[in-house]
Coordinates of C-alpha atoms and ligand atoms in Angstrom, one line a residue:
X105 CA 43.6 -16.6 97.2
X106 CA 43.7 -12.9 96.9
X107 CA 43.1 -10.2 100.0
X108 CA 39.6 -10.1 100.9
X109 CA 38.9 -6.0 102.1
X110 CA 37.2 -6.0 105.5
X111 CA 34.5 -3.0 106.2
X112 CA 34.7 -2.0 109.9
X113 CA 32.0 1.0 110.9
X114 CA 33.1 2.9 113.7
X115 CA 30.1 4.9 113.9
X116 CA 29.5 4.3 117.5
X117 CA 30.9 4.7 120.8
X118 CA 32.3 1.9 121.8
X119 CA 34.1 1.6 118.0
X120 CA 35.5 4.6 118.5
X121 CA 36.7 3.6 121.7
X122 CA 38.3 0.7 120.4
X123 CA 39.8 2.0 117.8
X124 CA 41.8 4.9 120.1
X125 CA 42.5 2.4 122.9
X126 CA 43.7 -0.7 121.1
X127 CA 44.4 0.1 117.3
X128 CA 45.9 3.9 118.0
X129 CA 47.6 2.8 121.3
X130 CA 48.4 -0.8 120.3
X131 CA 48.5 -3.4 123.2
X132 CA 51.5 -4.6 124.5
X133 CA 51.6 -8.0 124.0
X134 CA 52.4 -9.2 127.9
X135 CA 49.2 -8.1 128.7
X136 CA 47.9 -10.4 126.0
X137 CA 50.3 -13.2 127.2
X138 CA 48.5 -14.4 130.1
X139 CA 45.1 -15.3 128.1
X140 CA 47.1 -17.1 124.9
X141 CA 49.0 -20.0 124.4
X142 CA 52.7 -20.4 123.8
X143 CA 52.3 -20.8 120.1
X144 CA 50.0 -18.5 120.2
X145 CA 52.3 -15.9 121.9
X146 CA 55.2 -17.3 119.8
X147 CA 53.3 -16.8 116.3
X148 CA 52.4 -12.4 117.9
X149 CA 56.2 -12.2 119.1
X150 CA 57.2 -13.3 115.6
X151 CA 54.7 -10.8 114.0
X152 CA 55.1 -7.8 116.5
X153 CA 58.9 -8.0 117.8
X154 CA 58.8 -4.7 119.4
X155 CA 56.0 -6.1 121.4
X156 CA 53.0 -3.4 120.4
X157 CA 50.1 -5.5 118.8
X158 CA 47.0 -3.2 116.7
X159 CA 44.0 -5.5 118.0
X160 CA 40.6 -5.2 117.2
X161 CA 37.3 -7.7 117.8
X162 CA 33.5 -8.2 116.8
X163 CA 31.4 -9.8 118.3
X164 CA 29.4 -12.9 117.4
X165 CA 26.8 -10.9 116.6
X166 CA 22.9 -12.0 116.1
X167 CA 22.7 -15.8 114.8
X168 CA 26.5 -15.4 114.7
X169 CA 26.3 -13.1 111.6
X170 CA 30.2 -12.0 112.1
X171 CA 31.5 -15.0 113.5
X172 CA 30.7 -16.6 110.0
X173 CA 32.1 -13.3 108.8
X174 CA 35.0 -13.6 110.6
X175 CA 36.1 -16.8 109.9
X176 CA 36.8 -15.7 106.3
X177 CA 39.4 -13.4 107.0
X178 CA 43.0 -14.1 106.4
X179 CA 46.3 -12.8 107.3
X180 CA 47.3 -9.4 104.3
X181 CA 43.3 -9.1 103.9
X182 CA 42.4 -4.9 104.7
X183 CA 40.4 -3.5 107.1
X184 CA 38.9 -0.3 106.1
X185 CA 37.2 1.8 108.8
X186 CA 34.8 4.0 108.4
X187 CA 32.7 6.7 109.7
X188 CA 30.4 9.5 108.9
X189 CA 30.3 8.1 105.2
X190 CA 34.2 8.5 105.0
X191 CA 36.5 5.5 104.8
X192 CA 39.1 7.0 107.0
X193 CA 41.9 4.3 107.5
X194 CA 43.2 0.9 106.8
X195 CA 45.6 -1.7 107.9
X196 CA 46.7 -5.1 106.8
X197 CA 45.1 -8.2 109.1
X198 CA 48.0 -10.2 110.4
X199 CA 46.6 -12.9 112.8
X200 CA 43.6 -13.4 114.2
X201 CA 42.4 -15.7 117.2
X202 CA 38.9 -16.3 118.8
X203 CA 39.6 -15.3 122.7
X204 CA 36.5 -14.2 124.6
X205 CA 38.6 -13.9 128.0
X206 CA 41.0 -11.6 126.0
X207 CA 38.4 -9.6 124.5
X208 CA 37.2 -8.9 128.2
X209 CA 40.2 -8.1 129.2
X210 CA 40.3 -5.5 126.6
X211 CA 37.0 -3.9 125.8
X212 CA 35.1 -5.3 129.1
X213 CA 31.0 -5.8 127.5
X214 CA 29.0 -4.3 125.7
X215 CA 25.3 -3.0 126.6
X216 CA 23.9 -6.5 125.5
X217 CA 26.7 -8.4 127.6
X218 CA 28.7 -9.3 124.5
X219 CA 32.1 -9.3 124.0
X220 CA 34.1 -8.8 121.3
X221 CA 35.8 -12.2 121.1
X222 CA 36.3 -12.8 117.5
X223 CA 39.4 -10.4 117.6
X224 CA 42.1 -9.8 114.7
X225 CA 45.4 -8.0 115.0
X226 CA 46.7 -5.4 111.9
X227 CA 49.6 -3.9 110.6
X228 CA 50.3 -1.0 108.4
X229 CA 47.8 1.3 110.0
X230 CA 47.6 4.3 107.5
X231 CA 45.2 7.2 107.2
X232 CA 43.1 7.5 103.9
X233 CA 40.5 9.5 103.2
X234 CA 38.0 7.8 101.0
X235 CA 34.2 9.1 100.5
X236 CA 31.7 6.3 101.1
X237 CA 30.0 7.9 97.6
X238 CA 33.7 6.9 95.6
X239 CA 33.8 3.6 97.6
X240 CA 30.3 2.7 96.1
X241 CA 31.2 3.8 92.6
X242 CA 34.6 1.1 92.9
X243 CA 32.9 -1.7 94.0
X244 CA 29.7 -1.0 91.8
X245 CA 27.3 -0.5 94.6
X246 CA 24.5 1.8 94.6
X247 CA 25.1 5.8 95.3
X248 CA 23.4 6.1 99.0
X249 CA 24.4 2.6 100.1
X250 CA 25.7 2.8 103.1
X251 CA 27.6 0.2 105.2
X252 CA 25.8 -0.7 108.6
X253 CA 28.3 -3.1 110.0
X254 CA 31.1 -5.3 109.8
X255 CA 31.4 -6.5 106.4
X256 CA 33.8 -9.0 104.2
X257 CA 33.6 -8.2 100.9
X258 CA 33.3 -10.7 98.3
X259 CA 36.2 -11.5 96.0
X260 CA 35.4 -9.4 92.9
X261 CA 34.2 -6.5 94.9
X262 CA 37.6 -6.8 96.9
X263 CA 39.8 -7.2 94.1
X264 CA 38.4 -4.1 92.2
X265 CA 39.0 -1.7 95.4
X266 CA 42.4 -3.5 96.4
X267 CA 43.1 -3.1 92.4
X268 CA 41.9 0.7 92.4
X269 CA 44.1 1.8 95.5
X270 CA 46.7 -0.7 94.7
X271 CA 46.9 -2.0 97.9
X272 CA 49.9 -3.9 99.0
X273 CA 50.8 -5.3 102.4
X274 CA 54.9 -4.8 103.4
X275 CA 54.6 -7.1 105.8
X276 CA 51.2 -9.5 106.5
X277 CA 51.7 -12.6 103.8
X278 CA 48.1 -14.5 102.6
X279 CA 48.0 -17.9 103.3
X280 CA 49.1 -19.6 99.6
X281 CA 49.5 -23.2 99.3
X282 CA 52.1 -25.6 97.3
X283 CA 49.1 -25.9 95.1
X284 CA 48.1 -22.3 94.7
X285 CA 51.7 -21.6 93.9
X286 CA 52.0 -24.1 91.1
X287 CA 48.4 -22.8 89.6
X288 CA 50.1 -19.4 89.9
X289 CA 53.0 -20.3 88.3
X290 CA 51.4 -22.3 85.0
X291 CA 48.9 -19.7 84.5
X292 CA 49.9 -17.1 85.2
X293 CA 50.8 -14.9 82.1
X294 CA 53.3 -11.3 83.0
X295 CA 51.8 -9.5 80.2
X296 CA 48.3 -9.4 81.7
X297 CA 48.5 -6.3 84.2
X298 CA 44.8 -6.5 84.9
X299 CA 43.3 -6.6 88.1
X300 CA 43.8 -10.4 88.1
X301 CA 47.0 -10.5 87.3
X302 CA 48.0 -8.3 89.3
X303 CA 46.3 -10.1 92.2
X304 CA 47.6 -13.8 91.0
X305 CA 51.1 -11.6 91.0
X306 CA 50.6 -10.2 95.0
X307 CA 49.7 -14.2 95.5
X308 CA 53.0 -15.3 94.1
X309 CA 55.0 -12.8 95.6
X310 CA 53.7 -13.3 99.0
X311 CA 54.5 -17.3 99.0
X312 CA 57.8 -16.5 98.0
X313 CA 58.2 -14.4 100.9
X314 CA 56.7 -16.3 102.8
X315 CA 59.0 -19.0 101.8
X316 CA 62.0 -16.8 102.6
X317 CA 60.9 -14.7 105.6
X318 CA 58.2 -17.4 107.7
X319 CA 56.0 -15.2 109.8
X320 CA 59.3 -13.1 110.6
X321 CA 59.2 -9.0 111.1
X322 CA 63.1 -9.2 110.2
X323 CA 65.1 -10.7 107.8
X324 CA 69.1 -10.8 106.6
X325 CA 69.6 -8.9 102.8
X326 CA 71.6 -12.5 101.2
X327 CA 74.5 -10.0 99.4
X328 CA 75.4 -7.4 102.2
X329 CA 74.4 -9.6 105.2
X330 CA 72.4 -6.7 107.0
X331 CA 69.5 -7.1 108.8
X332 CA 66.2 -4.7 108.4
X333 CA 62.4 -4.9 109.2
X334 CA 61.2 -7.6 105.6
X335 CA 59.0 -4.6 104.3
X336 CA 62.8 -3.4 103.3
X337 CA 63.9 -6.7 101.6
X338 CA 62.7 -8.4 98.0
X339 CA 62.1 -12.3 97.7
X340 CA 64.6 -11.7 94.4
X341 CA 65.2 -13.9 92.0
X342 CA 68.4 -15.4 91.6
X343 CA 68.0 -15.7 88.0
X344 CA 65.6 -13.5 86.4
X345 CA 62.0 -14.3 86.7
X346 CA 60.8 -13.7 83.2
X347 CA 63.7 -16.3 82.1
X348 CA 62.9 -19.2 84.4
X349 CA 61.2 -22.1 83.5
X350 CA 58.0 -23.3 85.2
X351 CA 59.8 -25.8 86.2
X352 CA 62.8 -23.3 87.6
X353 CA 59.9 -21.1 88.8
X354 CA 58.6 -24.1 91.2
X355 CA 61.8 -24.6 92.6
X356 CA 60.6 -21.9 95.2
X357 CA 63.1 -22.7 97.7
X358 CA 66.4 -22.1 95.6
X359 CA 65.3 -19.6 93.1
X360 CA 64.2 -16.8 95.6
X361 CA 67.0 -15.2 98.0
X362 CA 66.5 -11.9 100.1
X363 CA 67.9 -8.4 99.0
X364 CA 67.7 -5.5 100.4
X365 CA 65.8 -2.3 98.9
X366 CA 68.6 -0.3 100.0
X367 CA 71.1 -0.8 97.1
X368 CA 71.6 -4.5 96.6
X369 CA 68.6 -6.0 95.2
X370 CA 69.1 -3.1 92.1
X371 CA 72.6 -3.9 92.1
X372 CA 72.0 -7.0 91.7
X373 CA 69.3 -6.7 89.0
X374 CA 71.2 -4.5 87.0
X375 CA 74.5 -6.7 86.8
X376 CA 76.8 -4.4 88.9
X377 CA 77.0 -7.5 91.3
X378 CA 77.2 -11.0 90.6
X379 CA 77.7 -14.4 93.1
X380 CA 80.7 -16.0 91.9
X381 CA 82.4 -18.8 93.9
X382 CA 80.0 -17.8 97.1
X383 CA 81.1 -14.5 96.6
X384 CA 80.1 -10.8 96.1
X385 CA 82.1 -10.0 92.9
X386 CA 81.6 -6.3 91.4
X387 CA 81.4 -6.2 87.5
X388 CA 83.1 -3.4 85.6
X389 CA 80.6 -0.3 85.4
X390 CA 80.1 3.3 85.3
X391 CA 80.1 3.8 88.7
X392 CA 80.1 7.2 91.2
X393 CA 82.1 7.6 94.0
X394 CA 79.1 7.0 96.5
X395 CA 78.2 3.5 94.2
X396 CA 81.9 2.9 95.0
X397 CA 81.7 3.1 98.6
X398 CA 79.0 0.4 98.5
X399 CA 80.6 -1.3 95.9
X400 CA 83.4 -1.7 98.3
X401 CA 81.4 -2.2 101.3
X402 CA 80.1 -5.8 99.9
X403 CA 82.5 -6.8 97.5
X404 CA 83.8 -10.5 98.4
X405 CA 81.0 -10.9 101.1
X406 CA 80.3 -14.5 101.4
X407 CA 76.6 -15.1 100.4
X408 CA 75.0 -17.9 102.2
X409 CA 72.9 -18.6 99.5
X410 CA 75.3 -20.5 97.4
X411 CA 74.8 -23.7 97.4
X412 CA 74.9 -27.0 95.0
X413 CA 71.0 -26.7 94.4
X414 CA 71.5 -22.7 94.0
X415 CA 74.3 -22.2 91.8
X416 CA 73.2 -23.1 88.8
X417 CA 70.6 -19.8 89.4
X418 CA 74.0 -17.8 90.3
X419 CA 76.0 -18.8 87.3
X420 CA 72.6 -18.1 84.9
X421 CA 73.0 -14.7 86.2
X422 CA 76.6 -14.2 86.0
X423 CA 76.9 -15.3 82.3
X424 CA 73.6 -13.5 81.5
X425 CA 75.5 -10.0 83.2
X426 CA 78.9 -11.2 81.7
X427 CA 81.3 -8.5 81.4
X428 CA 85.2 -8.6 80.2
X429 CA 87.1 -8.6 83.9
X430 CA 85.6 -11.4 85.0
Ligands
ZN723 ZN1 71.7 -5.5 101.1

């Protein structure tokens, strides 16, 4: 359930090949088109919509030893690469299919006549600049150990270097299910900030957005209608998380709406914006000329989030941010 972190040596040629060709240089998804399926090409268009895709692949490897590897990765796992005992980037696994004619297409063979078919797709590629010696120390390995080849680490190990770096996908959502959620939700205690909390927290956050955004790369902000890439929009609750119910909390499709990180989804946390009737009503505030401006700029938007099943979340929020003009 949480993000698995993915070891990827680049140590020799051909990784480093890759890694300039197809991760640096992302691939431009028509020239993936022709080897994938429609749903296939739907579910990249959906997660790339300016049409560059980060690709990488393994190969099967000896008795299929990254195959079985490979098959345990899921979408907001981490890839960190590495070389000459530094781990020197990361990114965020979105997808990931098992396309030998791809991987052909892409990286030809290598000297053994494998390909590198088992191929995954990132996001989020960001430089980092972590000694192998501190990476060891995190994940309670010993001192000289050092990483010979594609690795998924195993869920403790993961969760104390995701915990450690605080490592949090914008964008690539892990896989929860109904389930999951409802384990999440009856279990899971606010007031313990450790490193499983915090990764049963990621794990709730991500099926709401999920919930809200589908495999998306865009979304609308529910109070001032705009639309911006989802790593600038919150799955916010309509009323306040810590004051919902398990039973409210479980109501996942009415309880969660989109704001934006630009101004609304504080606004609306801090009770300078409410939904009444539908609409964007401004409470009564100390407010700045610039808070005015936005103020103004949303005030009686229609929010297409009211509804009979939501309202009852809206009118929690209003009476909880009650103030004398309304
Ligand atoms: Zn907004």
């Amino acid at each position: 359930m949480s993000s698995r972190v993915i070891l990827q040596p680049t140590g020799n040629k051909d990784a480093r090949e890759h890694y300039v060709d197809t991760l640096l240089r992302p691939v431009d998804i028509l020239r993936i088109k022709p080897f994938i399926s429609q749903d296939e090409f739907n579910h990249l268009k959906e997660l790339y919509p300016n049409g560059l895709v980060p690709t990488w692949g393994v190969t099967a490897g000896v008795n299929n030893v990254n195959s079985n590897k490979w098959n345990k990765i899921q979408p907001a796992d981490v890839t960190f690469f590495s070389a000459n005992k530094v781990l020197y980037s990361y990114g965020f696994v979105t997808y990931k299919i098992h396309n030998a004619a791809l991987a052909q297409h892409l990286w030809d063979f290598n000297s053994k006549g494998e390909t590198w078919e088992y191929i995954y797709f990132l996001d989020e590629l960001r430089d980092h600049d972590i000694p192998v010696s501190l990476f060891n120390k995190i994940v309670g390995y010993s001192q000289n150990y050092l990483v010979q080849g594609f690795t998924v680490l195993d869920e403790e190990k993961s969760n104390a270097l995701v915990g450690y770096f605080d490592l949090e996908s914008q964008t690539a959502i892990q896989p929860v299910s109904d389930d999951e959620y409802r384990e999440i939700v009856e279990s899971f205690d606010l007031a313990a900030l450790d490193i499983e909390g915090k990764s049963k927290s990621r794990a709730e956050q991500g099926f709401l957005r999920k919930t809200l955004f589908g495999n998306r790369a865009l979304g609308t902000c529910g109070v001032c209608g705009k639309e911006y890439p989802i790593s600038f929009l919150n799955a916010a609750h309509i009323k306040k998380r810590s004051f919902c119910t398990s039973e409210e909390k479980l109501d996942y499709k009415n309880i969660v709406m989109p704001m934006c990180k630009f101004g609304c989804d504080d606004l609306y946390e801090k009770g300078y914006i409410t939904i009444n009737n539908g609409q964007v009503k401004v409470n009564d505030k100390i407010i700045t000329e610039p808070l005015n401006n936005y103020l103004n700029s949303i005030e009686g938007r229609e929010c297409e989030y009211w509804n009979k099943s939501t309202f009852k979340y809206f009118e929690w929020h209003r009476n909880h941010h009650f103030v004398s003009n309304i």
